[in-house]
mmCIF file of C-alpha atoms in Angstrom:
data_model
loop_
_atom_site.group_PDB
_atom_site.id
_atom_site.type_symbol
_atom_site.label_atom_id
_atom_site.label_comp_id
_atom_site.label_asym_id
_atom_site.label_seq_id
_atom_site.Cartn_x
_atom_site.Cartn_y
_atom_site.Cartn_z
ATOM 1 C CA MET A 1 -9.441 -5.352 4.804
ATOM 2 C CA GLN A 2 -5.940 -6.680 4.315
ATOM 3 C CA ILE A 3 -4.916 -8.937 7.271
ATOM 4 C CA PRO A 4 -1.247 -7.099 8.492
ATOM 5 C CA LEU A 5 1.224 -11.389 7.518
ATOM 6 C CA PHE A 6 0.648 -9.459 4.086
ATOM 7 C CA ARG A 7 1.466 -5.813 4.585
ATOM 8 C CA ALA A 8 4.831 -7.516 5.769
ATOM 9 C CA LEU A 9 4.972 -9.250 2.573
ATOM 10 C CA GLU A 10 4.670 -6.946 -0.126
ATOM 11 C CA PRO A 11 8.184 -5.853 -0.449
ATOM 12 C CA SER A 12 9.640 -9.798 -0.216
ATOM 13 C CA ARG A 13 10.478 -10.616 -3.334
ATOM 14 C CA ARG A 14 12.175 -14.558 -2.559
ATOM 15 C CA VAL A 15 10.507 -17.042 0.344
ATOM 16 C CA LEU A 16 11.180 -19.796 1.853
ATOM 17 C CA ILE A 17 8.362 -21.791 3.474
ATOM 18 C CA ALA A 18 9.247 -24.298 5.558
ATOM 19 C CA GLY A 19 7.611 -26.914 7.620
ATOM 20 C CA CYS A 20 8.778 -26.661 11.433
ATOM 21 C CA GLY A 21 7.381 -29.584 13.125
ATOM 22 C CA GLY A 22 7.891 -32.577 11.157
ATOM 23 C CA GLY A 23 5.703 -35.164 8.509
ATOM 24 C CA PHE A 24 3.114 -33.187 6.575
ATOM 25 C CA ASP A 25 3.662 -29.853 8.059
ATOM 26 C CA ILE A 26 4.651 -28.061 5.354
ATOM 27 C CA VAL A 27 1.720 -29.705 3.160
ATOM 28 C CA SER A 28 -0.023 -26.679 5.944
ATOM 29 C CA GLY A 29 2.772 -24.457 3.758
ATOM 30 C CA LEU A 30 0.924 -25.464 0.547
ATOM 31 C CA PRO A 31 -1.285 -22.158 0.428
ATOM 32 C CA LEU A 32 0.883 -19.582 1.675
ATOM 33 C CA TYR A 33 2.711 -21.189 -1.888
ATOM 34 C CA VAL A 34 0.079 -21.211 -4.488
ATOM 35 C CA ALA A 35 -1.379 -17.627 -3.351
ATOM 36 C CA LEU A 36 2.737 -16.107 -2.885
ATOM 37 C CA GLN A 37 3.595 -17.579 -6.677
ATOM 38 C CA SER A 38 -0.068 -16.710 -7.419
ATOM 39 C CA GLN A 39 1.937 -12.293 -6.115
ATOM 40 C CA GLY A 40 5.357 -12.966 -8.956
ATOM 41 C CA LYS A 41 6.837 -14.220 -5.796
ATOM 42 C CA ARG A 42 9.264 -17.395 -6.178
ATOM 43 C CA VAL A 43 8.488 -19.634 -3.780
ATOM 44 C CA PHE A 44 10.907 -22.536 -2.282
ATOM 45 C CA LEU A 45 9.425 -24.922 -0.594
ATOM 46 C CA ALA A 46 11.462 -26.651 2.867
ATOM 47 C CA ASN A 47 10.385 -29.209 5.841
ATOM 48 C CA LEU A 48 12.071 -30.774 9.105
ATOM 49 C CA SER A 49 12.199 -35.180 8.112
ATOM 50 C CA PHE A 50 11.539 -37.925 9.690
ATOM 51 C CA SER A 51 12.791 -39.488 7.146
ATOM 52 C CA ARG A 52 16.326 -40.524 7.082
ATOM 53 C CA ILE A 53 17.283 -37.869 4.261
ATOM 54 C CA GLU A 54 21.643 -38.752 4.870
ATOM 55 C CA LEU A 55 20.663 -42.217 3.141
ATOM 56 C CA ALA A 56 17.674 -41.180 0.350
ATOM 57 C CA CYS A 57 19.734 -38.583 -0.817
ATOM 58 C CA PRO A 58 23.244 -37.341 -2.168
ATOM 59 C CA LYS A 59 23.165 -33.458 -2.137
ATOM 60 C CA LYS A 60 24.085 -32.223 1.018
ATOM 61 C CA ILE A 61 23.254 -28.160 0.891
ATOM 62 C CA GLY A 62 24.633 -27.249 4.898
ATOM 63 C CA PRO A 63 25.264 -29.590 7.839
ATOM 64 C CA SER A 64 21.669 -30.509 7.860
ATOM 65 C CA ALA A 65 20.270 -29.945 5.379
ATOM 66 C CA ARG A 66 19.569 -31.948 1.389
ATOM 67 C CA LEU A 67 17.675 -31.734 -1.726
ATOM 68 C CA VAL A 68 15.204 -34.250 -2.319
ATOM 69 C CA ASP A 69 14.123 -34.175 -6.650
ATOM 70 C CA PHE A 70 14.159 -37.414 -8.148
ATOM 71 C CA ASP A 71 17.711 -38.287 -7.700
ATOM 72 C CA SER A 72 16.496 -39.305 -4.284
ATOM 73 C CA ARG A 73 15.719 -42.863 -3.007
ATOM 74 C CA MET A 74 12.597 -43.636 -1.845
ATOM 75 C CA GLN A 75 11.706 -45.036 1.332
ATOM 76 C CA GLY A 76 8.854 -46.064 2.846
ATOM 77 C CA TYR A 77 7.758 -42.599 4.871
ATOM 78 C CA PHE A 78 9.083 -40.410 2.838
ATOM 79 C CA PRO A 79 6.399 -37.529 2.378
ATOM 80 C CA GLU A 80 8.808 -34.815 0.809
ATOM 81 C CA ARG A 81 9.599 -37.375 -1.790
ATOM 82 C CA HIS A 82 5.916 -37.686 -2.861
ATOM 83 C CA LEU A 83 5.354 -33.802 -2.853
ATOM 84 C CA VAL A 84 8.598 -33.998 -5.513
ATOM 85 C CA ASP A 85 6.651 -35.406 -7.827
ATOM 86 C CA TRP A 86 2.628 -34.312 -7.007
ATOM 87 C CA LEU A 87 4.869 -31.043 -8.290
ATOM 88 C CA ALA A 88 5.938 -31.868 -10.838
ATOM 89 C CA ALA A 89 2.699 -33.120 -11.654
ATOM 90 C CA ARG A 90 1.175 -29.001 -11.815
ATOM 91 C CA GLY A 91 4.446 -28.494 -13.463
ATOM 92 C CA GLU A 92 6.658 -26.821 -10.672
ATOM 93 C CA GLU A 93 9.728 -26.813 -10.516
ATOM 94 C CA PRO A 94 10.546 -30.688 -8.484
ATOM 95 C CA LYS A 95 12.792 -29.482 -5.525
ATOM 96 C CA ILE A 96 11.992 -29.545 -1.836
ATOM 97 C CA PHE A 97 14.703 -29.404 1.142
ATOM 98 C CA ALA A 98 15.270 -31.073 3.722
ATOM 99 C CA PHE A 99 16.506 -30.872 7.359
ATOM 100 C CA GLU A 100 17.466 -33.789 9.734
ATOM 101 C CA LYS A 101 16.704 -33.807 13.307
ATOM 102 C CA THR A 102 19.929 -32.204 14.737
ATOM 103 C CA GLY A 103 20.550 -29.411 16.741
ATOM 104 C CA VAL A 104 19.529 -25.825 16.556
ATOM 105 C CA ARG A 105 23.425 -25.473 15.325
ATOM 106 C CA PRO A 106 23.756 -27.694 12.746
ATOM 107 C CA THR A 107 20.270 -26.492 11.684
ATOM 108 C CA ARG A 108 20.554 -22.690 12.271
ATOM 109 C CA ARG A 109 23.443 -23.298 9.495
ATOM 110 C CA SER A 110 21.726 -25.384 7.187
ATOM 111 C CA TYR A 111 18.849 -22.416 6.598
ATOM 112 C CA GLU A 112 22.151 -19.408 6.836
ATOM 113 C CA ALA A 113 23.459 -22.066 3.949
ATOM 114 C CA LEU A 114 20.211 -22.017 1.830
ATOM 115 C CA VAL A 115 18.420 -18.416 3.019
ATOM 116 C CA THR A 116 22.223 -17.873 0.733
ATOM 117 C CA LEU A 117 21.791 -20.088 -1.450
ATOM 118 C CA LEU A 118 17.961 -19.278 -3.073
ATOM 119 C CA ASP A 119 18.965 -15.628 -1.671
ATOM 120 C CA VAL A 120 15.562 -15.595 -0.203
ATOM 121 C CA ASP A 121 14.704 -12.089 1.039
ATOM 122 C CA THR A 122 11.969 -14.004 3.575
ATOM 123 C CA LEU A 123 11.277 -16.769 5.892
ATOM 124 C CA ILE A 124 8.075 -18.439 6.111
ATOM 125 C CA LEU A 125 8.215 -21.114 9.298
ATOM 126 C CA VAL A 126 4.897 -23.412 8.832
ATOM 127 C CA ASP A 127 3.010 -25.505 11.622
ATOM 128 C CA GLY A 128 1.134 -27.773 11.048
ATOM 129 C CA GLY A 129 -1.054 -27.665 14.377
ATOM 130 C CA THR A 130 -0.886 -25.035 17.160
ATOM 131 C CA ASP A 131 1.215 -26.023 20.043
ATOM 132 C CA SER A 132 4.830 -23.927 18.503
ATOM 133 C CA LEU A 133 2.997 -21.686 20.911
ATOM 134 C CA MET A 134 3.303 -23.072 23.432
ATOM 135 C CA LYS A 135 6.672 -21.407 25.811
ATOM 136 C CA GLY A 136 6.865 -24.484 27.779
ATOM 137 C CA ASP A 137 4.827 -23.439 31.369
ATOM 138 C CA GLU A 138 1.660 -25.406 30.181
ATOM 139 C CA ALA A 139 0.125 -28.338 31.881
ATOM 140 C CA ALA A 140 1.796 -29.288 28.427
ATOM 141 C CA LEU A 141 3.600 -29.581 25.546
ATOM 142 C CA GLY A 142 2.020 -31.315 22.765
ATOM 143 C CA THR A 143 5.090 -32.210 20.244
ATOM 144 C CA ILE A 144 7.072 -29.014 20.729
ATOM 145 C CA GLU A 145 10.763 -30.155 20.392
ATOM 146 C CA GLU A 146 11.022 -29.663 16.676
ATOM 147 C CA ASP A 147 8.281 -26.873 16.573
ATOM 148 C CA ALA A 148 10.905 -25.292 18.420
ATOM 149 C CA LEU A 149 14.464 -26.380 16.943
ATOM 150 C CA SER A 150 13.330 -25.704 13.678
ATOM 151 C CA ILE A 151 12.350 -21.998 16.243
ATOM 152 C CA VAL A 152 15.485 -21.622 17.502
ATOM 153 C CA ALA A 153 17.810 -21.827 14.134
ATOM 154 C CA ALA A 154 15.566 -19.688 11.941
ATOM 155 C CA ASN A 155 15.504 -16.833 14.526
ATOM 156 C CA GLU A 156 19.497 -17.337 14.806
ATOM 157 C CA THR A 157 19.230 -16.883 11.057
ATOM 158 C CA ALA A 158 20.035 -13.150 9.718
ATOM 159 C CA CYS A 159 17.307 -13.070 7.211
ATOM 160 C CA PRO A 160 15.469 -9.957 6.880
ATOM 161 C CA ARG A 161 11.715 -10.709 7.547
ATOM 162 C CA LYS A 162 10.529 -14.178 8.665
ATOM 163 C CA PHE A 163 7.259 -15.349 9.847
ATOM 164 C CA LEU A 164 5.301 -18.491 11.866
ATOM 165 C CA VAL A 165 1.508 -19.000 10.639
ATOM 166 C CA CYS A 166 -0.068 -22.479 11.981
ATOM 167 C CA LEU A 167 -2.647 -23.974 9.914
ATOM 168 C CA GLY A 168 -5.429 -26.980 12.314
ATOM 169 C CA PHE A 169 -6.810 -24.826 15.067
ATOM 170 C CA GLY A 170 -8.166 -27.636 17.553
ATOM 171 C CA VAL A 171 -6.225 -30.735 16.282
ATOM 172 C CA ASP A 172 -3.249 -30.298 18.579
ATOM 173 C CA LEU A 173 -6.048 -31.991 21.505
ATOM 174 C CA PHE A 174 -5.293 -35.936 20.400
ATOM 175 C CA HIS A 175 -1.386 -34.786 20.372
ATOM 176 C CA GLY A 176 -2.093 -33.327 24.597
ATOM 177 C CA VAL A 177 -1.884 -29.733 23.710
ATOM 178 C CA CYS A 178 -4.818 -27.278 26.055
ATOM 179 C CA HIS A 179 -5.766 -25.285 23.423
ATOM 180 C CA HIS A 180 -6.734 -22.200 26.159
ATOM 181 C CA SER A 181 -3.306 -21.895 27.002
ATOM 182 C CA PHE A 182 -2.681 -21.215 22.641
ATOM 183 C CA LEU A 183 -5.327 -18.169 23.092
ATOM 184 C CA GLU A 184 -3.535 -16.806 26.215
ATOM 185 C CA ASN A 185 -0.757 -16.350 23.819
ATOM 186 C CA THR A 186 -1.811 -15.402 21.282
ATOM 187 C CA ALA A 187 -3.748 -12.756 23.486
ATOM 188 C CA GLU A 188 -0.096 -12.103 24.532
ATOM 189 C CA LEU A 189 1.455 -11.774 22.273
ATOM 190 C CA ILE A 190 -1.159 -9.623 20.197
ATOM 191 C CA ARG A 191 -0.854 -7.651 23.414
ATOM 192 C CA SER A 192 3.150 -7.013 22.801
ATOM 193 C CA GLY A 193 2.738 -7.075 19.086
ATOM 194 C CA GLY A 194 3.662 -10.089 17.257
ATOM 195 C CA PHE A 195 0.258 -11.092 16.058
ATOM 196 C CA LEU A 196 -0.044 -10.295 12.693
ATOM 197 C CA GLY A 197 -3.626 -12.117 11.540
ATOM 198 C CA CYS A 198 -5.853 -14.198 10.864
ATOM 199 C CA VAL A 199 -7.111 -15.771 7.601
ATOM 200 C CA SER A 200 -9.192 -19.096 6.678
ATOM 201 C CA VAL A 201 -8.010 -21.209 3.384
ATOM 202 C CA SER A 202 -10.920 -22.539 1.565
ATOM 203 C CA ALA A 203 -12.153 -25.149 -0.564
ATOM 204 C CA GLY A 204 -12.520 -23.615 -3.552
ATOM 205 C CA THR A 205 -10.194 -21.566 -4.309
ATOM 206 C CA PRO A 206 -6.104 -22.409 -6.055
ATOM 207 C CA GLU A 207 -5.009 -21.550 -2.122
ATOM 208 C CA GLY A 208 -7.513 -24.645 -1.056
ATOM 209 C CA ASP A 209 -7.773 -26.942 -3.682
ATOM 210 C CA ALA A 210 -4.218 -27.220 -3.926
ATOM 211 C CA LEU A 211 -4.157 -28.582 0.586
ATOM 212 C CA LEU A 212 -6.543 -30.923 -0.606
ATOM 213 C CA ASP A 213 -5.045 -32.383 -3.133
ATOM 214 C CA ALA A 214 -1.116 -32.886 -1.455
ATOM 215 C CA VAL A 215 -3.073 -34.125 0.690
ATOM 216 C CA ASP A 216 -5.045 -37.152 -1.952
ATOM 217 C CA PHE A 217 -2.419 -37.008 -3.534
ATOM 218 C CA LEU A 218 -0.197 -38.561 -0.200
ATOM 219 C CA ASN A 219 -2.913 -40.797 1.509
ATOM 220 C CA ALA A 220 -2.642 -42.892 -1.993
ATOM 221 C CA ARG A 221 1.078 -43.063 -1.264
ATOM 222 C CA GLN A 222 1.670 -43.918 1.541
ATOM 223 C CA PRO A 223 -2.110 -45.144 3.216
ATOM 224 C CA ARG A 224 -0.046 -46.221 5.638
ATOM 225 C CA SER A 225 1.031 -44.144 7.584
ATOM 226 C CA LYS A 226 -1.675 -41.245 6.288
ATOM 227 C CA SER A 227 -1.539 -37.503 9.017
ATOM 228 C CA ILE A 228 -3.463 -37.600 10.638
ATOM 229 C CA VAL A 229 -2.984 -32.644 10.643
ATOM 230 C CA ALA A 230 -3.379 -33.206 7.792
ATOM 231 C CA ASN A 231 -6.019 -35.185 6.810
ATOM 232 C CA SER A 232 -8.215 -33.634 9.761
ATOM 233 C CA ILE A 233 -7.311 -30.355 8.059
ATOM 234 C CA ALA A 234 -8.179 -31.526 5.134
ATOM 235 C CA SER A 235 -11.659 -32.748 6.887
ATOM 236 C CA ALA A 236 -12.595 -29.040 8.508
ATOM 237 C CA LEU A 237 -11.663 -27.263 4.507
ATOM 238 C CA ARG A 238 -14.866 -30.510 2.945
ATOM 239 C CA GLY A 239 -17.021 -29.344 6.188
ATOM 240 C CA ASP A 240 -16.919 -32.325 8.137
ATOM 241 C CA PHE A 241 -17.706 -31.371 11.684
ATOM 242 C CA GLY A 242 -17.496 -33.161 14.936
ATOM 243 C CA ASP A 243 -16.131 -36.831 15.848
ATOM 244 C CA ARG A 244 -14.756 -37.719 11.838
ATOM 245 C CA HIS A 245 -11.626 -39.758 11.021
ATOM 246 C CA ALA A 246 -9.767 -39.885 7.661
ATOM 247 C CA THR A 247 -7.641 -41.711 9.228
ATOM 248 C CA GLU A 248 -7.800 -45.610 11.160
ATOM 249 C CA ARG A 249 -4.958 -43.798 13.365
ATOM 250 C CA THR A 250 -7.430 -42.398 15.620
ATOM 251 C CA ARG A 251 -9.699 -44.310 15.706
ATOM 252 C CA GLY A 252 -10.765 -44.875 19.689
ATOM 253 C CA SER A 253 -10.345 -41.506 20.359
ATOM 254 C CA GLU A 254 -12.720 -38.146 20.076
ATOM 255 C CA LEU A 255 -11.904 -35.577 16.697
ATOM 256 C CA PHE A 256 -13.612 -32.307 17.528
ATOM 257 C CA VAL A 257 -12.824 -31.753 13.559
ATOM 258 C CA ASN A 258 -14.578 -27.881 12.926
ATOM 259 C CA PRO A 259 -14.035 -24.568 10.611
ATOM 260 C CA LEU A 260 -11.547 -22.861 12.921
ATOM 261 C CA MET A 261 -8.801 -25.981 11.511
ATOM 262 C CA SER A 262 -9.072 -23.758 8.251
ATOM 263 C CA LEU A 263 -7.566 -20.429 10.076
ATOM 264 C CA TYR A 264 -3.574 -19.448 9.694
ATOM 265 C CA TRP A 265 -3.403 -18.079 12.793
ATOM 266 C CA CYS A 266 0.256 -16.299 11.938
ATOM 267 C CA PHE A 267 2.571 -14.424 13.930
ATOM 268 C CA GLU A 268 6.006 -12.656 13.720
ATOM 269 C CA LEU A 269 9.142 -15.374 13.956
ATOM 270 C CA GLU A 270 10.872 -13.461 16.618
ATOM 271 C CA ALA A 271 7.979 -12.348 18.338
ATOM 272 C CA VAL A 272 7.130 -16.061 19.401
ATOM 273 C CA ALA A 273 10.507 -17.411 19.231
ATOM 274 C CA ARG A 274 11.387 -15.169 22.561
ATOM 275 C CA LYS A 275 8.612 -15.828 24.893
ATOM 276 C CA MET A 276 9.409 -19.981 25.062
ATOM 277 C CA GLY A 277 11.573 -20.242 28.319
ATOM 278 C CA PHE A 278 13.258 -22.783 27.239
ATOM 279 C CA TYR A 279 15.389 -21.290 24.681
ATOM 280 C CA ASP A 280 17.987 -20.251 25.816
ATOM 281 C CA ALA A 281 18.528 -23.907 27.447
ATOM 282 C CA ILE A 282 19.075 -25.027 24.000
ATOM 283 C CA SER A 283 20.188 -22.798 21.409
ATOM 284 C CA GLY A 284 23.642 -23.863 21.349
ATOM 285 C CA SER A 285 22.364 -27.716 21.403
ATOM 286 C CA GLU A 286 24.048 -30.112 18.591
ATOM 287 C CA THR A 287 21.595 -33.066 18.668
ATOM 288 C CA PHE A 288 17.718 -33.619 18.255
ATOM 289 C CA HIS A 289 18.256 -34.934 21.646
ATOM 290 C CA GLU A 290 19.989 -32.460 23.348
ATOM 291 C CA VAL A 291 16.577 -30.097 22.318
ATOM 292 C CA GLU A 292 14.387 -33.015 23.842
ATOM 293 C CA THR A 293 16.287 -34.090 27.239
ATOM 294 C CA ALA A 294 16.215 -29.405 27.210
ATOM 295 C CA ILE A 295 12.386 -28.722 27.223
ATOM 296 C CA ARG A 296 11.585 -32.299 28.909
ATOM 297 C CA ILE A 297 13.928 -30.109 32.141
ATOM 298 C CA HIS A 298 12.899 -27.197 31.977
ATOM 299 C CA HIS A 299 9.075 -28.059 31.796
ATOM 300 C CA ALA A 300 9.152 -30.084 34.598
ATOM 301 C CA ARG A 301 10.942 -28.031 36.651
ATOM 302 C CA ILE A 302 8.502 -24.937 36.039
ATOM 303 C CA ALA A 303 5.332 -24.049 37.586
ATOM 304 C CA LYS A 304 3.236 -24.444 35.575
ATOM 305 C CA ARG A 305 -0.452 -23.277 34.157
ATOM 306 C CA ASP A 306 -3.594 -25.607 34.866
ATOM 307 C CA TRP A 307 -5.258 -26.954 31.967
ATOM 308 C CA LYS A 308 -8.775 -24.422 31.644
ATOM 309 C CA ASN A 309 -10.839 -25.636 28.285
ATOM 310 C CA LEU A 310 -12.366 -23.566 26.668
ATOM 311 C CA PRO A 311 -15.766 -22.078 27.973
ATOM 312 C CA LEU A 312 -18.166 -21.472 24.697
#
């Protein structure tokens, strides 16, 4: 009953897990972090950052990556720095690598520098939510820009094994994602061989409890910046259902917290990357503005699929 992702990870020895969409995405990778560590693998953490890491972190790796550790200066919004303290409290190595929001080219070179520095043989991008599966012809794309930047940069990085894992099905409705399109895109990846199965993250396990503990820790550290995605996933793990709000940021909207949010959806990274209709338009970008502009132009010009609600 082992899903294809874990069969594909069997030969892995040194793994880099990176949050691809920025903010708290790395939190969605913590269950994998715990699971792979328990198998004796050496696992490192990274995240696309929304913080001013160029000011806070003196240790630079490649054009746009920084080491976040105890020497990194605290600032208002800095989940990666707080996670360093969370790791230390667990008796683990207190460091995370963070990427600035730049273009694909500097991000790719930074991934290459990290892969070389850490001697990793496996790269896993993690998305909190599922908008990373948007190809560009959907009715709405959510906040695809950061995900697309990381996916294209990582796809062009030389590494023996590369995967994308999504956690939080349904949470992106708040950001305007059509989940009918996500399932349609997943079905296409099943047909092409790029889908590697689903597995549930559960409370009461070391993997699920690590995510819950990290979310509580970050909420206490940053009470005014509680993550909508991470807290919705945590609510689902705890058994909440329906229009449940763990943060004031979502008040006035209707949420649908449900057990499907606790599923990891697993894919071959290259299979996802090559389905993106804007891949070539952003692959040569140097700045994040170029990424945003190229995706916006592509979405404006292309014929789009209709928005469809799930017939359930």
